[in-house]
CSV table of C-alpha atoms in Angstrom, one decimal:
chain,number,residue,atom,x,y,z
A,1,MET,CA,8.5,-22.0,58.4
A,2,ALA,CA,11.6,-23.8,57.3
A,3,LYS,CA,14.9,-22.6,56.0
A,4,ILE,CA,16.2,-24.8,53.2
A,5,THR,CA,19.6,-24.5,51.5
A,6,PHE,CA,20.4,-25.7,48.0
A,7,ILE,CA,24.0,-26.2,46.8
A,8,THR,CA,23.9,-26.1,43.1
A,9,THR,CA,26.1,-28.2,40.7
A,10,ASP,CA,28.4,-25.2,40.2
A,11,ASP,CA,28.8,-24.9,44.1
A,12,LYS,CA,26.5,-21.8,44.5
A,13,THR,CA,24.6,-21.8,47.8
A,14,ILE,CA,20.9,-20.6,47.7
A,15,THR,CA,18.9,-20.4,51.0
A,16,LEU,CA,15.2,-20.1,50.8
A,17,GLU,CA,12.3,-19.9,53.3
A,18,GLY,CA,9.2,-21.9,52.8
A,19,THR,CA,6.0,-22.6,54.8
A,20,THR,CA,3.8,-25.0,52.7
A,21,GLY,CA,4.1,-27.0,49.5
A,22,SER,CA,6.9,-29.2,48.3
A,23,VAL,CA,10.6,-28.5,48.3
A,24,MET,CA,10.5,-28.8,44.5
A,25,GLN,CA,7.9,-26.1,44.2
A,26,LEU,CA,10.0,-23.8,46.5
A,27,ALA,CA,13.0,-24.4,44.3
A,28,VAL,CA,11.2,-23.9,41.0
A,29,ASP,CA,9.5,-20.7,42.2
A,30,ASN,CA,12.9,-19.3,43.1
A,31,SER,CA,14.6,-20.6,40.0
A,32,VAL,CA,17.2,-22.9,41.6
A,33,PRO,CA,19.3,-24.2,38.7
A,34,GLY,CA,19.0,-27.9,38.1
A,35,ILE,CA,15.6,-28.3,39.8
A,36,ASP,CA,13.0,-28.3,36.9
A,37,GLY,CA,10.0,-30.1,38.3
A,38,ASP,CA,8.7,-30.9,34.8
A,39,CYS,CA,5.8,-33.1,36.0
A,40,GLY,CA,4.6,-30.6,38.6
A,41,GLY,CA,5.4,-32.8,41.5
A,42,VAL,CA,3.8,-36.2,40.9
A,43,CYS,CA,7.0,-38.3,40.9
A,44,SER,CA,7.1,-39.0,37.2
A,45,CYS,CA,10.0,-37.0,35.7
A,46,ALA,CA,12.9,-37.1,38.2
A,47,THR,CA,14.0,-33.6,37.3
A,48,CYS,CA,14.0,-32.6,41.0
A,49,HIS,CA,16.7,-34.9,42.1
A,50,VAL,CA,18.8,-33.9,45.2
A,51,HIS,CA,21.3,-35.5,47.5
A,52,VAL,CA,20.5,-34.9,51.2
A,53,ASP,CA,23.3,-33.7,53.4
A,54,PRO,CA,24.6,-36.7,55.3
A,55,ASP,CA,23.9,-35.0,58.7
A,56,HIS,CA,20.3,-34.3,57.7
A,57,LEU,CA,18.9,-37.7,56.7
A,58,GLU,CA,16.7,-37.8,59.7
A,59,LYS,CA,14.9,-34.6,58.7
A,60,THR,CA,13.8,-36.0,55.3
A,61,GLY,CA,13.1,-39.6,56.2
A,62,GLU,CA,13.0,-42.4,53.7
A,63,ALA,CA,11.8,-42.5,50.1
A,64,SER,CA,8.7,-44.4,49.2
A,65,GLU,CA,9.0,-47.5,47.1
A,66,ILE,CA,7.7,-45.6,44.0
A,67,GLU,CA,10.3,-42.9,44.5
A,68,GLU,CA,13.0,-45.5,45.1
A,69,ASP,CA,12.2,-47.2,41.9
A,70,MET,CA,12.6,-44.0,40.0
A,71,LEU,CA,15.9,-43.3,41.8
A,72,ASP,CA,17.3,-46.9,41.2
A,73,LEU,CA,17.5,-46.1,37.5
A,74,ASN,CA,19.1,-42.7,37.8
A,75,ASP,CA,22.8,-42.6,36.8
A,76,TYR,CA,23.5,-39.9,39.3
A,77,SER,CA,21.8,-41.3,42.4
A,78,ASN,CA,23.3,-42.5,45.6
A,79,GLU,CA,22.0,-43.6,49.0
A,80,ARG,CA,21.2,-40.1,50.0
A,81,SER,CA,19.1,-39.4,46.9
A,82,ARG,CA,15.6,-38.0,47.0
A,83,LEU,CA,13.2,-36.5,44.5
A,84,CYS,CA,12.4,-33.2,46.3
A,85,CYS,CA,8.8,-33.1,45.0
A,86,GLN,CA,8.2,-35.8,47.6
A,87,LEU,CA,9.5,-33.6,50.5
A,88,GLU,CA,6.7,-31.6,52.0
A,89,ILE,CA,7.9,-28.4,53.7
A,90,THR,CA,7.3,-28.5,57.5
A,91,GLU,CA,9.1,-27.2,60.6
A,92,LYS,CA,11.0,-30.5,60.7
A,93,LEU,CA,12.9,-29.5,57.6
A,94,ASP,CA,14.3,-26.3,59.0
A,95,GLY,CA,18.0,-26.1,58.4
A,96,LEU,CA,18.0,-28.8,55.7
A,97,VAL,CA,20.9,-28.8,53.2
A,98,LEU,CA,20.4,-30.3,49.8
A,99,GLN,CA,22.9,-30.8,47.0
A,100,VAL,CA,21.3,-30.5,43.6
A,101,ALA,CA,22.2,-33.7,41.7
A,102,GLU,CA,23.8,-33.8,38.3
A,103,SER,CA,21.7,-34.8,35.3
A,104,ASP,CA,22.2,-35.4,31.6
B,1,MET,CA,-19.1,-48.3,28.6
B,2,GLU,CA,-18.6,-44.6,28.5
B,3,LYS,CA,-17.7,-43.2,25.0
B,4,SER,CA,-14.7,-41.4,26.6
B,5,GLU,CA,-13.3,-44.6,28.1
B,6,LEU,CA,-10.0,-46.0,26.9
B,7,PRO,CA,-10.0,-49.7,28.1
B,8,ASP,CA,-6.8,-51.5,29.1
B,9,PRO,CA,-6.5,-54.4,26.7
B,10,PHE,CA,-3.1,-55.5,28.2
B,11,LYS,CA,-4.2,-56.3,31.8
B,12,GLU,CA,-4.5,-60.1,31.6
B,13,VAL,CA,-1.3,-60.7,29.6
B,14,ARG,CA,0.7,-58.2,31.7
B,15,GLU,CA,-0.3,-59.9,34.9
B,16,LEU,CA,0.1,-63.5,33.5
B,17,LYS,CA,3.4,-63.1,31.5
B,18,GLY,CA,4.5,-59.5,31.5
B,19,TYR,CA,5.2,-59.4,27.8
B,20,GLY,CA,3.0,-59.6,24.7
B,21,GLU,CA,3.8,-60.3,21.0
B,22,MET,CA,2.9,-58.7,17.7
B,23,ASP,CA,4.1,-58.8,14.2
B,24,ASP,CA,4.8,-55.7,12.3
B,25,GLN,CA,5.7,-56.0,8.6
B,26,ASN,CA,7.6,-59.3,9.2
B,27,ASP,CA,9.8,-57.6,11.9
B,28,PRO,CA,8.1,-59.0,15.1
B,29,VAL,CA,8.0,-57.2,18.4
B,30,THR,CA,8.1,-58.4,22.0
B,31,MET,CA,6.0,-55.9,23.9
B,32,ILE,CA,7.1,-55.1,27.5
B,33,LEU,CA,3.9,-54.5,29.5
B,34,GLY,CA,4.8,-53.9,33.2
B,35,LEU,CA,6.2,-50.5,34.5
B,36,LYS,CA,9.2,-51.8,36.3
B,37,ASN,CA,10.5,-54.0,33.5
B,38,LEU,CA,9.7,-51.3,30.9
B,39,ARG,CA,11.8,-48.7,32.9
B,40,LYS,CA,14.7,-51.1,33.1
B,41,CYS,CA,14.7,-51.7,29.4
B,42,ALA,CA,14.2,-48.0,28.6
B,43,HIS,CA,17.2,-47.2,30.7
B,44,ASN,CA,19.4,-50.0,29.2
B,45,TRP,CA,20.3,-48.3,25.9
B,46,LYS,CA,23.2,-50.6,25.3
B,47,THR,CA,21.1,-53.7,25.0
B,48,PHE,CA,18.0,-52.0,23.7
B,49,GLN,CA,19.1,-49.4,21.2
B,50,SER,CA,17.5,-46.4,19.5
B,51,GLY,CA,20.3,-45.8,17.1
B,52,ALA,CA,19.4,-48.6,14.7
B,53,GLU,CA,18.3,-48.4,11.1
B,54,PRO,CA,16.3,-45.2,10.8
B,55,GLY,CA,12.5,-45.9,11.3
B,56,ARG,CA,13.0,-49.4,12.8
B,57,ILE,CA,12.2,-48.4,16.4
B,58,VAL,CA,8.9,-46.9,15.3
B,59,ILE,CA,5.9,-49.2,15.4
B,60,PRO,CA,4.6,-49.6,12.7
B,61,SER,CA,8.1,-49.5,11.3
B,62,GLU,CA,9.0,-46.7,8.9
B,63,VAL,CA,12.1,-48.3,7.4
B,64,ASN,CA,10.4,-48.5,4.0
B,65,ILE,CA,9.3,-44.8,3.9
B,66,ARG,CA,12.2,-43.0,5.7
B,67,ASP,CA,16.0,-42.9,5.4
B,68,THR,CA,16.6,-39.7,7.4
B,69,ARG,CA,17.6,-40.4,11.0
B,70,GLN,CA,15.5,-38.5,13.5
B,71,ILE,CA,17.6,-36.6,16.0
B,72,PRO,CA,18.1,-37.0,19.0
B,73,PHE,CA,15.4,-39.7,19.0
B,74,GLU,CA,17.3,-42.3,16.9
B,75,VAL,CA,20.8,-41.6,18.4
B,76,ASP,CA,22.2,-43.3,21.5
B,77,PRO,CA,24.6,-42.0,24.1
B,78,PRO,CA,27.2,-40.7,24.1
B,79,GLU,CA,26.4,-38.8,20.9
B,80,HIS,CA,22.7,-38.4,22.0
B,81,LYS,CA,23.8,-36.2,25.0
B,82,ASP,CA,25.3,-33.5,22.8
B,83,PHE,CA,22.4,-33.3,20.4
B,84,ARG,CA,19.9,-33.3,23.3
B,85,ALA,CA,21.9,-30.5,25.0
B,86,LEU,CA,21.6,-28.5,21.8
B,87,VAL,CA,17.9,-28.7,21.4
B,88,ASP,CA,16.7,-28.9,25.0
B,89,PRO,CA,16.8,-25.1,25.8
B,90,TRP,CA,14.8,-24.4,22.7
B,91,PHE,CA,12.1,-27.0,23.6
B,92,LYS,CA,11.9,-25.5,27.1
B,93,ARG,CA,10.7,-22.1,25.7
B,94,PRO,CA,7.1,-23.0,26.4
B,95,LEU,CA,7.8,-22.2,30.0
B,96,GLU,CA,8.5,-18.5,29.1
B,97,GLU,CA,5.8,-16.1,30.0
B,98,ALA,CA,5.5,-14.6,26.5
B,99,TYR,CA,5.1,-18.0,25.0
B,100,LYS,CA,2.5,-18.9,27.5
B,101,ALA,CA,0.6,-15.7,26.9
B,102,THR,CA,0.5,-16.3,23.1
B,103,LEU,CA,-0.6,-19.9,23.5
B,104,THR,CA,-3.3,-18.8,25.9
B,105,GLN,CA,-4.5,-16.3,23.4
B,106,GLN,CA,-4.5,-19.0,20.6
B,107,ILE,CA,-6.5,-21.4,22.8
B,108,ASN,CA,-8.9,-18.8,24.0
B,109,ASP,CA,-9.7,-17.9,20.3
B,110,ILE,CA,-10.3,-21.4,19.1
B,111,VAL,CA,-12.4,-22.2,22.1
B,112,ASP,CA,-14.5,-19.1,21.4
B,113,GLU,CA,-14.7,-20.2,17.8
B,114,VAL,CA,-16.1,-23.7,18.6
B,115,LEU,CA,-18.5,-22.3,21.2
B,116,ALA,CA,-20.1,-20.1,18.4
B,117,GLN,CA,-20.5,-23.1,16.1
B,118,ASP,CA,-23.5,-25.4,16.1
B,119,THR,CA,-21.6,-28.7,16.0
B,120,VAL,CA,-17.9,-29.3,15.8
B,121,GLU,CA,-16.0,-32.2,14.5
B,122,VAL,CA,-13.3,-32.2,17.2
B,123,VAL,CA,-10.4,-34.0,15.5
B,124,SER,CA,-10.3,-31.9,12.3
B,125,GLU,CA,-12.0,-28.7,13.4
B,126,PHE,CA,-10.5,-28.3,16.8
B,127,ALA,CA,-7.6,-30.6,17.7
B,128,LEU,CA,-5.7,-30.4,14.4
B,129,ARG,CA,-6.1,-26.6,14.2
B,130,LEU,CA,-5.1,-26.1,17.8
B,131,GLN,CA,-2.1,-28.4,17.5
B,132,SER,CA,-1.0,-26.8,14.1
B,133,ARG,CA,-1.4,-23.2,15.4
B,134,ALA,CA,0.6,-24.0,18.6
B,135,LEU,CA,3.4,-25.7,16.6
B,136,THR,CA,4.1,-22.2,14.9
B,137,LEU,CA,5.1,-21.1,18.4
B,138,LEU,CA,7.4,-24.1,19.0
B,139,LEU,CA,9.1,-23.4,15.6
B,140,ASN,CA,8.9,-19.7,16.2
B,141,ILE,CA,7.5,-19.0,12.7
B,142,PRO,CA,4.5,-17.0,11.5
B,143,TYR,CA,1.0,-18.2,12.6
B,144,GLU,CA,-0.2,-18.3,9.0
B,145,GLU,CA,2.1,-21.3,8.3
B,146,SER,CA,-0.3,-23.4,10.3
B,147,GLU,CA,-2.8,-23.3,7.4
B,148,THR,CA,-0.5,-25.5,5.3
B,149,TRP,CA,-0.2,-28.1,8.0
B,150,ILE,CA,-4.0,-28.1,8.6
B,151,SER,CA,-4.5,-28.7,4.9
B,152,TRP,CA,-2.4,-31.9,5.1
B,153,GLY,CA,-5.2,-33.5,7.3
B,154,THR,CA,-4.8,-35.3,10.6
B,155,HIS,CA,-2.0,-37.8,9.8
B,156,VAL,CA,1.3,-37.0,8.3
B,157,PHE,CA,2.4,-40.7,8.1
B,158,ARG,CA,-0.8,-42.7,8.6
B,159,SER,CA,-4.0,-42.7,6.8
B,160,GLU,CA,-7.1,-44.7,7.7
B,161,GLY,CA,-6.9,-48.4,6.7
B,162,GLU,CA,-3.2,-48.5,6.0
B,163,ALA,CA,-0.4,-48.3,8.6
B,164,LEU,CA,2.1,-46.4,6.4
B,165,ASP,CA,1.6,-44.0,3.6
B,166,GLY,CA,4.8,-43.2,1.7
B,167,ASP,CA,3.1,-40.4,-0.3
B,168,LYS,CA,1.9,-38.6,2.7
B,169,ALA,CA,5.3,-38.9,4.4
B,170,ASN,CA,6.9,-37.3,1.3
B,171,ILE,CA,4.6,-34.2,1.5
B,172,LEU,CA,6.2,-33.6,5.0
B,173,TYR,CA,9.8,-34.4,3.9
B,174,ASP,CA,9.6,-32.3,0.8
B,175,TYR,CA,8.1,-29.4,2.7
B,176,ILE,CA,10.9,-29.5,5.3
B,177,ASP,CA,13.6,-29.7,2.6
B,178,GLU,CA,12.0,-26.5,1.1
B,179,LYS,CA,11.9,-24.8,4.4
B,180,ILE,CA,15.6,-25.6,5.2
B,181,THR,CA,16.6,-24.2,1.8
B,182,GLU,CA,14.7,-21.0,2.6
B,183,ALA,CA,16.3,-20.7,6.0
B,184,ILE,CA,19.8,-21.2,4.5
B,185,GLU,CA,19.1,-18.4,2.0
B,186,LYS,CA,17.5,-16.1,4.5
B,187,PRO,CA,18.2,-17.0,8.2
B,188,GLY,CA,15.7,-15.8,10.8
B,189,ASP,CA,15.0,-16.6,14.5
B,190,ASP,CA,13.2,-19.9,13.8
B,191,LEU,CA,14.1,-23.4,14.7
B,192,TYR,CA,15.5,-24.2,11.2
B,193,SER,CA,17.9,-21.3,11.4
B,194,MET,CA,18.9,-22.1,15.0
B,195,LEU,CA,19.8,-25.6,13.9
B,196,LEU,CA,21.6,-24.5,10.8
B,197,ALA,CA,23.8,-22.2,12.7
B,198,ALA,CA,24.4,-24.6,15.6
B,199,GLN,CA,27.5,-26.8,16.3
B,200,VAL,CA,27.7,-30.1,18.1
B,201,ASN,CA,31.2,-31.2,19.2
B,202,GLY,CA,32.8,-28.4,17.2
B,203,LYS,CA,31.0,-29.4,14.0
B,204,LYS,CA,28.1,-27.7,12.3
B,205,LEU,CA,25.0,-29.8,11.8
B,206,THR,CA,24.7,-31.3,8.3
B,207,ARG,CA,21.6,-30.5,6.3
B,208,GLU,CA,20.5,-34.1,6.9
B,209,GLU,CA,20.8,-33.7,10.6
B,210,VAL,CA,18.8,-30.5,10.6
B,211,LYS,CA,16.1,-32.4,8.6
B,212,GLY,CA,16.2,-35.2,11.2
B,213,VAL,CA,15.4,-32.9,14.1
B,214,MET,CA,12.7,-31.2,12.1
B,215,ILE,CA,11.0,-34.4,11.1
B,216,LEU,CA,11.0,-35.5,14.7
B,217,THR,CA,9.4,-32.2,15.8
B,218,PHE,CA,6.6,-32.5,13.2
B,219,ALA,CA,5.9,-36.2,13.5
B,220,GLY,CA,6.3,-36.7,17.2
B,221,GLY,CA,3.9,-33.9,18.1
B,222,ARG,CA,1.1,-34.4,15.7
B,223,ASP,CA,-1.1,-37.5,16.4
B,224,THR,CA,-0.1,-37.4,20.0
B,225,VAL,CA,-1.3,-33.9,20.7
B,226,ILE,CA,-4.4,-34.4,18.6
B,227,ASN,CA,-5.3,-37.5,20.5
B,228,THR,CA,-4.7,-35.8,23.9
B,229,ILE,CA,-7.0,-32.8,22.9
B,230,THR,CA,-9.7,-35.0,21.4
B,231,ASN,CA,-9.7,-37.4,24.3
B,232,SER,CA,-9.9,-34.5,26.8
B,233,VAL,CA,-13.0,-33.2,25.0
B,234,ALA,CA,-14.7,-36.5,25.1
B,235,TYR,CA,-13.8,-37.0,28.8
B,236,PHE,CA,-15.2,-33.5,29.8
B,237,ALA,CA,-18.3,-34.3,27.7
B,238,GLU,CA,-19.0,-37.2,30.0
B,239,HIS,CA,-17.6,-35.5,33.2
B,240,PRO,CA,-18.9,-31.9,33.3
B,241,GLU,CA,-18.3,-32.0,37.1
B,242,SER,CA,-14.5,-32.1,36.3
B,243,LEU,CA,-14.8,-28.8,34.4
B,244,ASP,CA,-16.5,-27.4,37.5
B,245,ARG,CA,-13.8,-28.7,39.8
B,246,LEU,CA,-11.0,-27.3,37.7
B,247,LEU,CA,-12.7,-24.0,37.8
B,248,ALA,CA,-13.1,-24.1,41.5
B,249,GLU,CA,-9.7,-25.6,42.3
B,250,PRO,CA,-7.3,-24.4,39.6
B,251,GLU,CA,-4.4,-25.5,41.8
B,252,ILE,CA,-5.1,-29.1,40.7
B,253,THR,CA,-4.6,-28.4,37.1
B,254,THR,CA,-1.0,-29.6,36.8
B,255,LYS,CA,-1.9,-32.8,38.5
B,256,ALA,CA,-4.9,-33.2,36.2
B,257,VAL,CA,-2.7,-32.7,33.1
B,258,GLU,CA,-0.4,-35.6,34.2
B,259,GLU,CA,-3.4,-37.8,35.0
B,260,LEU,CA,-5.1,-37.3,31.8
B,261,ILE,CA,-1.9,-37.9,29.9
B,262,ARG,CA,-1.2,-41.1,31.9
B,263,TYR,CA,-4.8,-42.3,31.1
B,264,PHE,CA,-4.7,-41.4,27.4
B,265,SER,CA,-1.1,-42.5,26.8
B,266,PRO,CA,-1.4,-40.9,23.4
B,267,LEU,CA,1.7,-42.8,22.2
B,268,THR,CA,0.9,-46.5,22.8
B,269,GLN,CA,4.5,-47.8,22.5
B,270,MET,CA,8.0,-47.2,21.2
B,271,GLY,CA,10.4,-49.8,19.9
B,272,ARG,CA,14.0,-50.6,20.6
B,273,VAL,CA,16.4,-52.9,18.6
B,274,VAL,CA,18.0,-55.7,20.7
B,275,THR,CA,21.8,-55.7,20.4
B,276,GLU,CA,22.6,-59.0,22.1
B,277,ASP,CA,20.7,-62.2,23.1
B,278,THR,CA,19.1,-61.4,26.4
B,279,GLU,CA,16.0,-62.0,28.6
B,280,VAL,CA,13.1,-60.1,29.7
B,281,CYS,CA,10.3,-61.4,32.0
B,282,GLU,CA,12.1,-64.9,31.8
B,283,HIS,CA,11.6,-64.8,28.1
B,284,ALA,CA,14.5,-65.1,25.7
B,285,ILE,CA,14.9,-62.3,23.3
B,286,LYS,CA,17.2,-62.7,20.3
B,287,GLU,CA,19.8,-60.2,19.0
B,288,ASP,CA,18.6,-58.0,16.2
B,289,THR,CA,14.9,-58.5,17.0
B,290,ARG,CA,12.8,-55.7,18.5
B,291,ILE,CA,11.1,-55.0,21.9
B,292,SER,CA,8.6,-52.4,22.5
B,293,LEU,CA,8.2,-50.3,25.5
B,294,CYS,CA,4.4,-50.3,25.9
B,295,TRP,CA,3.7,-47.0,27.7
B,296,ALA,CA,-0.1,-47.5,27.5
B,297,SER,CA,0.1,-50.8,29.3
B,298,ALA,CA,2.7,-49.7,32.0
B,299,ASN,CA,0.5,-46.7,32.8
B,300,ARG,CA,-2.3,-49.0,33.9
B,301,ASP,CA,0.1,-51.3,36.0
B,302,GLU,CA,-1.9,-52.2,39.1
B,303,LYS,CA,1.3,-52.8,41.0
B,304,VAL,CA,2.0,-49.1,40.8
B,305,PHE,CA,-1.3,-47.3,40.3
B,306,GLU,CA,-4.2,-47.5,42.6
B,307,ASN,CA,-7.5,-47.7,40.6
B,308,PRO,CA,-5.4,-47.5,37.3
B,309,ASN,CA,-8.5,-47.4,35.1
B,310,ASP,CA,-10.1,-44.4,36.8
B,311,ILE,CA,-9.2,-40.8,36.1
B,312,VAL,CA,-8.3,-39.3,39.5
B,313,LEU,CA,-7.8,-35.6,38.5
B,314,ASP,CA,-5.7,-34.8,41.5
B,315,ARG,CA,-3.7,-38.1,41.7
B,316,LYS,CA,-0.8,-37.2,43.9
B,317,VAL,CA,1.8,-39.8,43.1
B,318,ASN,CA,1.7,-40.5,39.4
B,319,PRO,CA,4.9,-42.1,38.2
B,320,HIS,CA,3.6,-42.5,34.6
B,321,VAL,CA,5.7,-43.0,31.5
B,322,ALA,CA,3.4,-41.4,29.0
B,323,PHE,CA,6.3,-39.1,27.9
B,324,GLY,CA,8.7,-42.1,27.9
B,325,PHE,CA,11.5,-42.7,30.4
B,326,SER,CA,15.3,-42.1,30.7
B,327,HIS,CA,17.6,-40.7,28.1
B,328,HIS,CA,14.9,-40.6,25.3
B,329,ASN,CA,12.1,-39.0,27.2
B,330,CYS,CA,9.9,-36.8,25.1
B,331,LEU,CA,11.6,-33.7,23.8
B,332,GLY,CA,8.2,-32.0,23.2
B,333,ALA,CA,6.8,-32.7,26.6
B,334,THR,CA,7.1,-29.1,27.9
B,335,HIS,CA,5.1,-27.9,24.9
B,336,ALA,CA,2.5,-30.7,25.2
B,337,ARG,CA,2.1,-30.1,28.9
B,338,GLN,CA,1.7,-26.3,28.4
B,339,ILE,CA,-1.0,-26.9,25.7
B,340,THR,CA,-2.9,-29.4,27.9
B,341,ASN,CA,-2.6,-27.1,31.0
B,342,ILE,CA,-4.0,-24.0,29.1
B,343,LEU,CA,-6.6,-26.1,27.4
B,344,LEU,CA,-8.0,-27.4,30.7
B,345,THR,CA,-7.9,-23.9,32.3
B,346,THR,CA,-9.7,-22.4,29.2
B,347,LEU,CA,-12.3,-25.1,28.9
B,348,ALA,CA,-13.1,-24.9,32.6
B,349,LYS,CA,-13.5,-21.1,32.4
B,350,LYS,CA,-15.6,-21.0,29.2
B,351,VAL,CA,-17.4,-24.3,28.8
B,352,LYS,CA,-20.4,-25.5,30.9
B,353,SER,CA,-21.0,-28.8,29.1
B,354,ILE,CA,-20.4,-30.7,26.0
B,355,ASP,CA,-22.7,-33.1,24.1
B,356,ILE,CA,-21.3,-36.0,22.1
B,357,ILE,CA,-23.4,-36.3,18.9
B,358,ASP,CA,-21.4,-38.8,16.9
B,359,TYR,CA,-18.1,-40.6,17.1
B,360,ASN,CA,-15.9,-43.2,15.4
B,361,GLU,CA,-13.2,-44.8,17.5
B,362,ASN,CA,-9.5,-45.2,16.4
B,363,ILE,CA,-8.6,-48.7,17.4
B,364,GLU,CA,-5.0,-49.9,16.9
B,365,GLU,CA,-4.5,-53.5,15.9
B,366,LEU,CA,-1.5,-54.8,17.9
B,367,GLY,CA,-1.2,-58.5,17.4
B,368,GLU,CA,-3.1,-60.2,20.1
B,369,PHE,CA,-4.3,-56.8,21.4
B,370,LYS,CA,-6.7,-54.1,20.2
B,371,ARG,CA,-6.3,-50.7,21.8
B,372,LYS,CA,-8.5,-47.7,21.5
B,373,VAL,CA,-6.1,-44.7,21.3
B,374,GLY,CA,-8.7,-42.1,20.6
B,375,PHE,CA,-11.2,-41.2,17.9
B,376,ASN,CA,-11.1,-40.9,14.0
B,377,ASN,CA,-13.8,-38.4,14.5
B,378,LEU,CA,-15.9,-37.0,17.3
B,379,THR,CA,-18.8,-34.6,16.7
B,380,VAL,CA,-19.9,-32.5,19.7
B,381,LYS,CA,-21.8,-29.5,20.6
B,382,PHE,CA,-20.1,-27.1,23.1
B,383,HIS,CA,-22.2,-25.1,25.6
B,384,LYS,CA,-21.1,-21.8,27.0
B,385,ARG,CA,-20.7,-21.3,30.8
């Protein structure tokens, strides 16, 4: 089980607990504003964009090249950007804090 | 070759040069074929604009049959953002439970209908009817209105043998004009009335702007959805094991939807008008010419997709561009995904197998390329589970 905290674009804090599946699915199932997951988690739509808390980059690891390519062309991305459909929930993510990225 | 196969005609040129060329009514097009370059061009709205002369970014060009600007499709940032923000919540309604339930009922009913028939011409008797009925939900208008759209036939703009048909386009434009007038006189809770009452940047939408959104809604979701439904039926006819798998593993359905839409790429390409002399794939492109973002080619890019010509129903990483990319990604994608998702679930539940009896392929002539995008007709027999 992992506790994951989302900070929304209007600064609300939502902490959720998950055991399996992707972080995107956890957020969508709990209606976290700004995480839409339109493509269902196959890294095609970029509607699950988050910024990882600077202290937690080790928990999430690095994005794959395909994910990087998606983020490169996102106007709101930075070096801590991830598409959270590509983050699989494991014990390792316990305590993770994610800032929901802005979008158009 | 399997009848359901959609070959990739772009492979050789994509790997060799990365771009192709075609003429379209004396307004030539440089086609961007690789995924990475296509994404860059799609994102760069300043150099590759959508807000050009209405109809010019469509291939085949519609400049000779349409003056109304489609919105938000033919508007660039920053104005685009406000129009998109206005219509986005409406076009996300397919995620609501009540919408899903009604759509499920519609699809259940039509699958039952075709199961009871001896043979079925899928394009006109299944796909067009399903698409038209579902569109009443997106517009939030009475179901009976779908009968009118079904009577128009499969193509609003295109008819066989000629790329553009002004008379057919006028049927749609006159119809929309009439419906806007009706909504002005008697507002309801439909899309027309929502748009007529709406404001963007403190200004009410003009009648012409409302018409622009409505034309987009009708035209963008017609051939594309019809091709997706028809190609899905052809695929399951030759892959009954996939119906069994979707029934046994319903959790893969959302992935299967994305994979089928990647493989079908029901919209082959979309154009942009070039605003300054530039270069793509080391190829010079002149100001005021056109490029196209060839979704169908990019979706088979072997640099990104493993076994790009195979349908891998549970493909896990699938960064396809079948719904476009960046600012102008498909407004109707939520509706299209919901239709496809429910269709797959329903077919898996009710259908054991499908026999293809007769078919005629729909092949697009794109300069040096010929692309099969679907079928002009497909006659099948559905068998109950």
